Short mmCIF file of N, CA and C in Angstrom, two decimals:
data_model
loop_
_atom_site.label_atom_id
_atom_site.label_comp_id
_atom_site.label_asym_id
_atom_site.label_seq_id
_atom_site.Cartn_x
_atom_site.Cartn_y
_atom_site.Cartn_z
N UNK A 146 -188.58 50.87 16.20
CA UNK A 146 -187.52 51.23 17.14
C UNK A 146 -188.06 51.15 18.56
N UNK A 147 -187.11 50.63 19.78
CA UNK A 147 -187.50 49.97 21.01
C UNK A 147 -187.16 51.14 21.90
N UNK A 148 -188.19 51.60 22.95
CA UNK A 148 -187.53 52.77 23.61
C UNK A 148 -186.67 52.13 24.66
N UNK A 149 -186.13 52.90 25.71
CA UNK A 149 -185.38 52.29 26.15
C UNK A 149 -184.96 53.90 27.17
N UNK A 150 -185.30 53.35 28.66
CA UNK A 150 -184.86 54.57 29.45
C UNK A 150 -183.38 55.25 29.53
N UNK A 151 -182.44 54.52 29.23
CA UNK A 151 -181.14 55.52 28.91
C UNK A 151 -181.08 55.67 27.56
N UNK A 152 -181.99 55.87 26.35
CA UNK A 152 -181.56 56.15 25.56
C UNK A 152 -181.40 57.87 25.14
N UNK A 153 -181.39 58.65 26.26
CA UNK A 153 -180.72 59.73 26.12
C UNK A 153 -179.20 59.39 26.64
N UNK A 154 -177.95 59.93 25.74
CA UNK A 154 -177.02 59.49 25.73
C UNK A 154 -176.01 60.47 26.20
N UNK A 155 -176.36 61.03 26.92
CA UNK A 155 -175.42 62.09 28.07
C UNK A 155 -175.95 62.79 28.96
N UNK A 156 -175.48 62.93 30.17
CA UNK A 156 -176.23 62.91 31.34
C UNK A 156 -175.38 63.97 32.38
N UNK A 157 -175.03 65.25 32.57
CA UNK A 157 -174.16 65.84 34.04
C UNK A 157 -174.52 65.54 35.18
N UNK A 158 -173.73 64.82 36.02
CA UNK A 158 -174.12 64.72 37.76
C UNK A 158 -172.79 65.54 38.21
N UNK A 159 -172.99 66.71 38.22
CA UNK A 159 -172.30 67.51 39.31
C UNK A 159 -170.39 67.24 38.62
N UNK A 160 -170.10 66.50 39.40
CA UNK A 160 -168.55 66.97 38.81
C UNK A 160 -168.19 65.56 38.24
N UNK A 161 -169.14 65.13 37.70
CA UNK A 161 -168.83 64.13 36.49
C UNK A 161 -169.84 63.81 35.27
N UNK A 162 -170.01 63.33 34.41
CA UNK A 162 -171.22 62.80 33.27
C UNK A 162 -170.91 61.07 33.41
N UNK A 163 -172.14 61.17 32.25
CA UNK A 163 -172.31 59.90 31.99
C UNK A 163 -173.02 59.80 30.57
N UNK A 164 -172.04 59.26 29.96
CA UNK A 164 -172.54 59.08 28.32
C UNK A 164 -172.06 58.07 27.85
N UNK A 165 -172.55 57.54 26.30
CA UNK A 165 -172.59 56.10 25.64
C UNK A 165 -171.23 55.71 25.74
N UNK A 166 -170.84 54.63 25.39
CA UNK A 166 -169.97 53.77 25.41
C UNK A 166 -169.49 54.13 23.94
N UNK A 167 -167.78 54.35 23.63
CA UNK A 167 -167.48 54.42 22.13
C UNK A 167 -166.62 53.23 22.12
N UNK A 168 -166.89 52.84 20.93
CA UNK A 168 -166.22 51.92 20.61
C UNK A 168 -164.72 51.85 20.60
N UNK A 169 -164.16 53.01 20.53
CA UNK A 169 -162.82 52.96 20.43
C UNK A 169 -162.24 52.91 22.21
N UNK A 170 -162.96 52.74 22.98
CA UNK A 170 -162.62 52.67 24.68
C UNK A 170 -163.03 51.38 25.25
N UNK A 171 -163.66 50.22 24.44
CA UNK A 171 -164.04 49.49 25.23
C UNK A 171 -162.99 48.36 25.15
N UNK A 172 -162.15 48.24 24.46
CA UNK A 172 -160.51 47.29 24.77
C UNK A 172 -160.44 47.82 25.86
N UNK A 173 -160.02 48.96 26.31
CA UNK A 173 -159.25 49.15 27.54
C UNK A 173 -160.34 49.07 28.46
N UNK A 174 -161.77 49.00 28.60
CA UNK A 174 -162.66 48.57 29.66
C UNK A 174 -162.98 47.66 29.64
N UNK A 175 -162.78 46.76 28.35
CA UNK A 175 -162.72 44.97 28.60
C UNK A 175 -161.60 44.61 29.73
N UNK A 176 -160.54 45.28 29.24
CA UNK A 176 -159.13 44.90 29.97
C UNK A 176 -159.13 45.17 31.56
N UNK A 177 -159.58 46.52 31.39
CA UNK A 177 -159.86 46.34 33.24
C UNK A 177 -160.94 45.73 33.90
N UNK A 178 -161.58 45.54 33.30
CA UNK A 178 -163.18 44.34 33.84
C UNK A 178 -162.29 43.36 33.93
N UNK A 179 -161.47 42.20 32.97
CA UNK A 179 -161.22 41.36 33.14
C UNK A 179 -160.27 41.24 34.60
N UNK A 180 -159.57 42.28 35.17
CA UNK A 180 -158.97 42.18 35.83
C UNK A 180 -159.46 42.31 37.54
N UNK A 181 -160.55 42.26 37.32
CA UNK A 181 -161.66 42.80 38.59
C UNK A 181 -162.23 41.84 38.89
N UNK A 182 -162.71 41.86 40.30
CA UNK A 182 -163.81 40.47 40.64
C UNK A 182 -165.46 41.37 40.34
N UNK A 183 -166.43 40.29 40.08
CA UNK A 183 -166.14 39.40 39.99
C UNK A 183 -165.81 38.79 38.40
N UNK A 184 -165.50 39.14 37.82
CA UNK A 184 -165.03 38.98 36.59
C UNK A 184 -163.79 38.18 36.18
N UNK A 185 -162.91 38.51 36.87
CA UNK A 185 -161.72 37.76 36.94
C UNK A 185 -161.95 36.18 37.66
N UNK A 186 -162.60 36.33 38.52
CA UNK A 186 -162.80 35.16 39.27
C UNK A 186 -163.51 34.20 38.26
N UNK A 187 -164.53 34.99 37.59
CA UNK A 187 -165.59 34.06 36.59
C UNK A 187 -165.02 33.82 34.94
N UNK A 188 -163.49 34.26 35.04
CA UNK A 188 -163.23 33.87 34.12
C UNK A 188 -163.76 34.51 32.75
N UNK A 189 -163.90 35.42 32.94
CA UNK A 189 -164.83 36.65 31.49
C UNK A 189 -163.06 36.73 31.05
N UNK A 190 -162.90 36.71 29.91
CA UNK A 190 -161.88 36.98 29.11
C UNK A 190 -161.86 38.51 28.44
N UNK A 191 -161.25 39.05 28.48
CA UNK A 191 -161.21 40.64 27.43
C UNK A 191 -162.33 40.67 26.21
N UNK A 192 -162.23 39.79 25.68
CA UNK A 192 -162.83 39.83 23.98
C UNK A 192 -164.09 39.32 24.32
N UNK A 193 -164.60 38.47 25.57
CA UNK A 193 -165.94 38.22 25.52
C UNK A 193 -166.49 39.27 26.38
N UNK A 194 -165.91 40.49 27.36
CA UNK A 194 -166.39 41.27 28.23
C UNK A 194 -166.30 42.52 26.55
N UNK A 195 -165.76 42.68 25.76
CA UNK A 195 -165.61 43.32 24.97
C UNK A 195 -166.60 43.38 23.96
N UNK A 196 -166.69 42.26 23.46
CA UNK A 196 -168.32 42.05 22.21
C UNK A 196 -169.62 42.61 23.31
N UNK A 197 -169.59 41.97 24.54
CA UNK A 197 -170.73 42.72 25.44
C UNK A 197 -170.82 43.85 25.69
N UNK A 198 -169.66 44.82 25.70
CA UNK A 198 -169.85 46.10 25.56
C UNK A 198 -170.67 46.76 24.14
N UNK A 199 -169.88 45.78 23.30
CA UNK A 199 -170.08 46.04 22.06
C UNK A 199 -171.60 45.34 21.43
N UNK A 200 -172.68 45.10 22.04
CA UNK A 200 -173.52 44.53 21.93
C UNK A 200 -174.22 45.39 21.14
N UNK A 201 -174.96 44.82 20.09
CA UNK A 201 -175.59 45.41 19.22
C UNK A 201 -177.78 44.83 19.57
N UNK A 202 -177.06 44.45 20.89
CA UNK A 202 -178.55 44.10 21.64
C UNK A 202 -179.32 45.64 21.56
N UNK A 203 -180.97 45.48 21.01
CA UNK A 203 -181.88 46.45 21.13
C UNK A 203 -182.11 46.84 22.27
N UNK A 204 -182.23 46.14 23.40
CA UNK A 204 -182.42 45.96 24.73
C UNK A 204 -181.22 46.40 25.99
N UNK A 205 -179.97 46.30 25.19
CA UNK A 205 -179.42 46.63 26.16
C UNK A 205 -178.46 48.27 25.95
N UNK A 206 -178.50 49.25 26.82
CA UNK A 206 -177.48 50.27 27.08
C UNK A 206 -176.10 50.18 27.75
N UNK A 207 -174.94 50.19 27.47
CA UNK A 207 -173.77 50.84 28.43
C UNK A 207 -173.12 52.05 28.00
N UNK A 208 -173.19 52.37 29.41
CA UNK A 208 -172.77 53.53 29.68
C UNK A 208 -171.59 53.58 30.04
N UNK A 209 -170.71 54.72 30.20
CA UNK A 209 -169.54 54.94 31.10
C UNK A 209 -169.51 55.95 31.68
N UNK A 210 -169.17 56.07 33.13
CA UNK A 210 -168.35 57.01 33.78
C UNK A 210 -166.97 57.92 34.03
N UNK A 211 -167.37 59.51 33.21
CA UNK A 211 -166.19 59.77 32.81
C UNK A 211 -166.18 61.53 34.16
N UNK A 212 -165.53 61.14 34.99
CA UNK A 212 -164.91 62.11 35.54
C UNK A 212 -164.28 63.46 35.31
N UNK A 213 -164.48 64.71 35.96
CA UNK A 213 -164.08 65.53 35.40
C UNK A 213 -162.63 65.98 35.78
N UNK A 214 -162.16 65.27 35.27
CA UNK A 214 -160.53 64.92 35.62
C UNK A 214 -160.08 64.61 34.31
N UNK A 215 -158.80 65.11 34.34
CA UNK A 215 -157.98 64.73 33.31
C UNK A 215 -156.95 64.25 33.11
N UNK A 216 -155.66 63.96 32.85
CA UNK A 216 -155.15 63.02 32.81
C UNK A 216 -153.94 63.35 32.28
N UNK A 217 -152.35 63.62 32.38
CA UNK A 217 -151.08 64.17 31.77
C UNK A 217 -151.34 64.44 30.82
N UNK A 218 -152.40 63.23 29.68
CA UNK A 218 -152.36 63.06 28.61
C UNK A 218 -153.28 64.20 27.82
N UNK A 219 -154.18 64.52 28.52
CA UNK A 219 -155.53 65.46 28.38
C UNK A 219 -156.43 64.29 27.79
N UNK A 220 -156.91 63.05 28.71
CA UNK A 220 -157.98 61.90 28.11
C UNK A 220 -158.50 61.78 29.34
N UNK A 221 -159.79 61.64 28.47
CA UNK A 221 -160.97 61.79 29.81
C UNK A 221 -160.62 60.37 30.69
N UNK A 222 -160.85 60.45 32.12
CA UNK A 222 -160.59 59.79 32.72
C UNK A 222 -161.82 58.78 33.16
N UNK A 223 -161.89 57.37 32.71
CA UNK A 223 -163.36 56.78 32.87
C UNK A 223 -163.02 56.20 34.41
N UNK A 224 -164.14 56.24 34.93
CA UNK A 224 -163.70 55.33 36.51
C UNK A 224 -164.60 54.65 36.27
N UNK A 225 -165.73 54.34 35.60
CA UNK A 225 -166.30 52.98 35.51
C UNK A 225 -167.46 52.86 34.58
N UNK A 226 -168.44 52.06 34.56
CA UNK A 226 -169.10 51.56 33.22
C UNK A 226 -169.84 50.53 33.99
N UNK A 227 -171.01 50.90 32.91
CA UNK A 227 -172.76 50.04 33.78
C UNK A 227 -173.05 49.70 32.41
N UNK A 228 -173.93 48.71 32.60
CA UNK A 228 -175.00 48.13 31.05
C UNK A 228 -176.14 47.40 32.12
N UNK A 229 -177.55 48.49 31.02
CA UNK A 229 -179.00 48.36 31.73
C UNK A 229 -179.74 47.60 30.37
N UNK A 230 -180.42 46.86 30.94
CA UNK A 230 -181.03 45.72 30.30
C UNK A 230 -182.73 46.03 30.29
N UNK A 231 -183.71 46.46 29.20
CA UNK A 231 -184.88 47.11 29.50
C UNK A 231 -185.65 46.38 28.38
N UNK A 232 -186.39 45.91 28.64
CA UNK A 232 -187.30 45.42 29.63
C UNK A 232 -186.71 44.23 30.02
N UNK A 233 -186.90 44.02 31.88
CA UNK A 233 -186.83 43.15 32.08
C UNK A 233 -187.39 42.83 33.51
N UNK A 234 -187.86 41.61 33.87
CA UNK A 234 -189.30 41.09 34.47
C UNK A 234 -189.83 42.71 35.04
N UNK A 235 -190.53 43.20 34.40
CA UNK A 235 -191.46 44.10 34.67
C UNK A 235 -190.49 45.50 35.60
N UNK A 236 -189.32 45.50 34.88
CA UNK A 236 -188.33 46.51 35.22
C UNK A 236 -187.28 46.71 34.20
N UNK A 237 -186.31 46.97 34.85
CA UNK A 237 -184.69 47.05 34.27
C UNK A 237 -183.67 45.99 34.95
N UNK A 238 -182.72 45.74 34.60
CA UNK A 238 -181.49 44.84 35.03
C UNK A 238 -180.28 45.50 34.86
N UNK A 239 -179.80 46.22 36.09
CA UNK A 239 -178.34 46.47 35.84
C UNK A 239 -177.37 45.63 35.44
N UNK A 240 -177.28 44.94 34.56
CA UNK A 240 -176.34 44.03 34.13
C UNK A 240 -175.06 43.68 34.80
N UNK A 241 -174.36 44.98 34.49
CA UNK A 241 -172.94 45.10 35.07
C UNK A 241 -172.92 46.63 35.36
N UNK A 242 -171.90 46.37 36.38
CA UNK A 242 -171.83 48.14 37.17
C UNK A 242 -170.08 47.70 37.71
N UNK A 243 -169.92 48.64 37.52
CA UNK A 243 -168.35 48.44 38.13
C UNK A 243 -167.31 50.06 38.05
N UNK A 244 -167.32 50.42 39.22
CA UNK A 244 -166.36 51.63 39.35
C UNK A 244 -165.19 50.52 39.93
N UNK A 245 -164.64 51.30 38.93
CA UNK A 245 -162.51 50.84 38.53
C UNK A 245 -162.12 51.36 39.97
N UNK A 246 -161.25 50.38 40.48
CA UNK A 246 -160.37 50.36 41.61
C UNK A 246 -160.25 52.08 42.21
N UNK A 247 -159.62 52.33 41.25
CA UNK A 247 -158.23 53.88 41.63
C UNK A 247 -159.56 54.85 42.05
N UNK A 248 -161.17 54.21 41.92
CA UNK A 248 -162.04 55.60 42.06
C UNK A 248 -163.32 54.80 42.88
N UNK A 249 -163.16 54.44 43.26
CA UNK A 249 -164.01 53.48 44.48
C UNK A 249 -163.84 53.85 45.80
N UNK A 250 -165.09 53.93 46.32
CA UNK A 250 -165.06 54.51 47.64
C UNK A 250 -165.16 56.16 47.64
N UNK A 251 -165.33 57.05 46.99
CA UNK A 251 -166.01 58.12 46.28
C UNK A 251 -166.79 58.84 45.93
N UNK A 252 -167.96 57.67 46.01
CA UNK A 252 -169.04 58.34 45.67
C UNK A 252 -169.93 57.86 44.13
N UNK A 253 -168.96 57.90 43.78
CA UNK A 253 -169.11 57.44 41.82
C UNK A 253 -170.43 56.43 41.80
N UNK A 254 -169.97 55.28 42.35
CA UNK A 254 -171.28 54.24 42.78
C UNK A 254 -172.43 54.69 43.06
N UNK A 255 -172.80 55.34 44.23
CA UNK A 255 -173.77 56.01 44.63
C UNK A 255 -174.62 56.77 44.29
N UNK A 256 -174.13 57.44 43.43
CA UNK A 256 -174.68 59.01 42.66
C UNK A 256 -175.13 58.37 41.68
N UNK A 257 -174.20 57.33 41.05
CA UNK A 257 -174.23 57.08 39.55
C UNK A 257 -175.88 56.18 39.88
N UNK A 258 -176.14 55.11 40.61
CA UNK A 258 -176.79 54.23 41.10
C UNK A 258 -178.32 54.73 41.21
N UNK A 259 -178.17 56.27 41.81
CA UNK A 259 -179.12 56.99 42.26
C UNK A 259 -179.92 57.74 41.03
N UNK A 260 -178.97 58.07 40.46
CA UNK A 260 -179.38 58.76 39.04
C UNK A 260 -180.29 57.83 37.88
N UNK A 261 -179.64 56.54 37.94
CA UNK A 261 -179.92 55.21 37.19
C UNK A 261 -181.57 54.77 37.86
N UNK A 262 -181.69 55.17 39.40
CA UNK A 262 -183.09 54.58 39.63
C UNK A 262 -183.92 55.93 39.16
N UNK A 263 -183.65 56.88 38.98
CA UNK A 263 -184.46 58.00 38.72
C UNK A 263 -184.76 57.79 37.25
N UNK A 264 -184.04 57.48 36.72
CA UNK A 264 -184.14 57.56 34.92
C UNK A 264 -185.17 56.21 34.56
N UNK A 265 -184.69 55.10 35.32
CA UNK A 265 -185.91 53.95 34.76
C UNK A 265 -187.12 54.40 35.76
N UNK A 266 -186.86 55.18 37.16
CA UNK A 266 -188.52 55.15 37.74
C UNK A 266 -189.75 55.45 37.40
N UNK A 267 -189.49 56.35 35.62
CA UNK A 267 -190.59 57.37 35.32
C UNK A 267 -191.04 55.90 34.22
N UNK A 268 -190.26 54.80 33.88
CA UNK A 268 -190.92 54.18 32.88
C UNK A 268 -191.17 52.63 33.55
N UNK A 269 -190.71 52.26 34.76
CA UNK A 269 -190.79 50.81 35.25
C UNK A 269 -190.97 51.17 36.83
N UNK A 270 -191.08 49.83 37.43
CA UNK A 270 -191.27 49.85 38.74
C UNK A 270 -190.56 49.16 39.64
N UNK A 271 -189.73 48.16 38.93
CA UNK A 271 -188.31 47.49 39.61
C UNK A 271 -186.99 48.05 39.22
N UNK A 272 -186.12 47.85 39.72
CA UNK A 272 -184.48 47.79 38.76
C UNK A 272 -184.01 46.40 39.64
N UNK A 273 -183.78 45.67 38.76
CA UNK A 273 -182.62 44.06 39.79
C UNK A 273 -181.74 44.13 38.76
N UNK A 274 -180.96 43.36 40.04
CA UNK A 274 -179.36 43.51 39.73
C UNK A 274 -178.71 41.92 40.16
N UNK A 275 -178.00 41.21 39.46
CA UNK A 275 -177.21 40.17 40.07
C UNK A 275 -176.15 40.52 40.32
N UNK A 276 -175.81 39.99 41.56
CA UNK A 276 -174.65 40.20 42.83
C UNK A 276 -173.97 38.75 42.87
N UNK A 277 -172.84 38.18 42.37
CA UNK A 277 -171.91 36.86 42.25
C UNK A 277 -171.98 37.11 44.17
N UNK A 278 -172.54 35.92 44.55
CA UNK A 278 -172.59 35.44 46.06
C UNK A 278 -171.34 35.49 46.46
N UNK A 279 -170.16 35.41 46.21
CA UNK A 279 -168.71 35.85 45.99
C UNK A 279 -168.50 37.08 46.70
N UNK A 280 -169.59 38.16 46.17
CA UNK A 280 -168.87 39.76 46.24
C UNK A 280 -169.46 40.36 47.17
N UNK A 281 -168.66 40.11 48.45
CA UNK A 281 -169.01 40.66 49.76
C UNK A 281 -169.39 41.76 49.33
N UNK A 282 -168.66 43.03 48.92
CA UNK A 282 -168.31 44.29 48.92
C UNK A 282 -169.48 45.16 48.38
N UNK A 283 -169.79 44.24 47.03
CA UNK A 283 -170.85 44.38 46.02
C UNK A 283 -172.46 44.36 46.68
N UNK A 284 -172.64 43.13 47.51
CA UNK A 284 -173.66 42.97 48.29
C UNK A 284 -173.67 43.90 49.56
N UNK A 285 -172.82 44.14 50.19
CA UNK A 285 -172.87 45.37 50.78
C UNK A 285 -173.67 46.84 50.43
N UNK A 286 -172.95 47.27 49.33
CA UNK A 286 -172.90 48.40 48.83
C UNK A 286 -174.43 48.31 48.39
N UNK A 287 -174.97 47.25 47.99
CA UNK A 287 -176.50 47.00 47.18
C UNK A 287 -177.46 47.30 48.82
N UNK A 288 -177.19 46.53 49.71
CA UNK A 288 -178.02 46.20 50.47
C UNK A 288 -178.14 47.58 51.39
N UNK A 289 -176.78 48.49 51.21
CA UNK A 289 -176.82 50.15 52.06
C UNK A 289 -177.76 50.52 50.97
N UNK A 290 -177.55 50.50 49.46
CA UNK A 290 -179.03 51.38 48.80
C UNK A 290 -180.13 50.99 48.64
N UNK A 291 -180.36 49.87 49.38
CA UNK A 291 -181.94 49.47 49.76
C UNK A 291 -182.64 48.56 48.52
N UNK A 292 -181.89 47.65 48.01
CA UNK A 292 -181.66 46.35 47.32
C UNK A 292 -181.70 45.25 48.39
N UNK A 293 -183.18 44.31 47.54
CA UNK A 293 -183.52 43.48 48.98
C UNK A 293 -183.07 41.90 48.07
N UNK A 294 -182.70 41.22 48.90
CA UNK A 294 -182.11 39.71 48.15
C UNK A 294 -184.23 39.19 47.62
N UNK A 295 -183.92 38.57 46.75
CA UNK A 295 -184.96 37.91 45.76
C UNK A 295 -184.83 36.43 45.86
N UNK A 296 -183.39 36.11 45.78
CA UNK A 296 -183.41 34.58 45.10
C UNK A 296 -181.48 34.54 45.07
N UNK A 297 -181.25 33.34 45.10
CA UNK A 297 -179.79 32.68 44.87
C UNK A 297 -179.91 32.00 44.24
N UNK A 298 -179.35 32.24 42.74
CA UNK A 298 -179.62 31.19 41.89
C UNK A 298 -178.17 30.54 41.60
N UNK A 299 -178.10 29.24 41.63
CA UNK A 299 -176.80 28.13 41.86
C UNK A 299 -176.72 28.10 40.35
N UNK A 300 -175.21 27.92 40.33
CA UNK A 300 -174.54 27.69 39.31
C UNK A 300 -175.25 28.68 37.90
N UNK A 301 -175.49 29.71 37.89
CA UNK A 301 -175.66 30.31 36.89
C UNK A 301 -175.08 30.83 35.46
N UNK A 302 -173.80 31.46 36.20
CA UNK A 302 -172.94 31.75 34.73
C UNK A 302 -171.88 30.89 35.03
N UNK A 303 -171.34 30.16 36.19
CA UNK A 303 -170.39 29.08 36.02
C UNK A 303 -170.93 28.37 37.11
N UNK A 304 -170.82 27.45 36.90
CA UNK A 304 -170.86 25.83 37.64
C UNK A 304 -169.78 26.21 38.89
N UNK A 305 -170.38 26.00 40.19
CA UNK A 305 -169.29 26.05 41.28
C UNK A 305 -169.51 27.56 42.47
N UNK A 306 -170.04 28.76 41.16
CA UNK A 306 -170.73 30.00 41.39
C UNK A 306 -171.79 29.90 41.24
N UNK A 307 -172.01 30.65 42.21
CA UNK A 307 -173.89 31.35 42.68
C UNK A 307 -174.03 32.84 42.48
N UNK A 308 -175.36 32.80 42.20
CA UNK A 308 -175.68 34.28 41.95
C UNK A 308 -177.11 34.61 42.74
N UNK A 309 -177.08 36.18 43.32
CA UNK A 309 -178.46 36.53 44.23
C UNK A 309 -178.57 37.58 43.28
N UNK A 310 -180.14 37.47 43.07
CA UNK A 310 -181.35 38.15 42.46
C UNK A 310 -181.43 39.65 43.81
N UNK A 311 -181.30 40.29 42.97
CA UNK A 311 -181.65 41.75 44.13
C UNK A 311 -182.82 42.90 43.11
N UNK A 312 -183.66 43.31 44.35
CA UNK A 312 -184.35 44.35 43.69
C UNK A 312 -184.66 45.56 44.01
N UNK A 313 -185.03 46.40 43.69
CA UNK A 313 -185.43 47.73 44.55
C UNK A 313 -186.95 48.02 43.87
N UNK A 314 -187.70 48.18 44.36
CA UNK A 314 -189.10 48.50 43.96
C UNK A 314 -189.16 50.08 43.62
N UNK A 315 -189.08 50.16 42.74
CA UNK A 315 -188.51 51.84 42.74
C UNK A 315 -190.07 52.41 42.97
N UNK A 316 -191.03 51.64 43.19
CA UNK A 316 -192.89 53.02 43.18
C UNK A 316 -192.61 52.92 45.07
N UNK A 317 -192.26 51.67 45.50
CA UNK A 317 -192.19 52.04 46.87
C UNK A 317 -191.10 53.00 47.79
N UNK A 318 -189.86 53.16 46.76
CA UNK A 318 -189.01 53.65 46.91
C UNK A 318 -189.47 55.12 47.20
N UNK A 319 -190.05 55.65 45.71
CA UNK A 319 -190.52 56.68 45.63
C UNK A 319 -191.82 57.00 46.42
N UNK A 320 -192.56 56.41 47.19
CA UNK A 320 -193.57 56.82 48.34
C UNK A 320 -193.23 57.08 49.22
N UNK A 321 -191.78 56.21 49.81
CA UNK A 321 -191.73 56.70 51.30
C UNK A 321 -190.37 57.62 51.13
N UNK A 322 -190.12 57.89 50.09
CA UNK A 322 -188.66 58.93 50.42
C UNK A 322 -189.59 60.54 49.84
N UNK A 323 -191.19 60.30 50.45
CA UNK A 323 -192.27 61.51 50.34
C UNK A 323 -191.89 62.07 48.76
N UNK A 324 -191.93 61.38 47.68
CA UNK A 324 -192.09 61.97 46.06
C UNK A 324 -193.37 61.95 45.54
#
């Protein structure tokens, strides 16, 4: 058995958690991925963003973000969903990260992001992330938490799209923010 830094599978940050992915929620988080950039743009279909949730990869974790909010219905309310990829080049790979529309701009990103470099820092020394050259918003948000561009790699998951290599050195991270 492969360790793997989120494999503790529930997590409290203050007025939300973060725990495994169930199978019976990831239709409806295929469905809203598909409807999101950059996803929509790249053409990810429901059922192939769906088996990836559903990955029975050793290597890979997703998670979701479930708010402490509830809902007419009394159902936990997810605002978004990450999958971390371990080992990878001498770190982790946020795969996919995506806080859902209705809860963006919040905070959710940030905290969640922050928590995620703390959990791989005690076992690796990078976390990278690919950013679709596409996603202003995305590259933004990377480059305010101190994610430095690596590389643009052309035509990667589609022909026509580019993708930038981003990293955060999490041992340098942790020297100068005095840990």
């Amino acid at each position: 058995m492969s360790f793997h830094p989120l494999d503790k599978n529930f997590a409290t940050l203050g007025d939300y958690i973060i725990r495994a992915s169930r199978t019976g929620e990831c239709e409806r988080i295929s469905q809203q991925l598909s409807q999101m950039d950059p996803w929509r743009t790249l053409e990810y279909s429901p059922i192939k963003l769906k088996n990836y949730l559903l990955s029975t990869d050793p290597c890979l974790r997703c998670r979701v973000i479930i708010a402490n909010i509830v809902n007419e219905s009394n159902i936990e309310q997810i605002v978004g969903v990450f999958c971390v990829r371990f080992p990878w080049l001498f770190g982790a790979c946020l795969e996919l990260f995506a806080i859902f529309p209705d809860y963006q701009g919040m905070g959710f990103g940030a905290k969640t992001l922050a928590w995620l470099e703390k959990c791989v820092a005690a076992d690796t020394r990078n976390l990278w992330i690919l950013v679709s050259a596409f996603n202003e918003s995305a590259k933004i948000f990377y480059d305010h938490q101190g994610y430095t561009v690596i590389a643009k790699i052309d035509n990667l998951i589609q022909v026509g799209f580019d993708e930038i290599l981003l990293r955060k050195n999490l041992t340098l991270a942790k020297s100068s923010s005095g840990n």
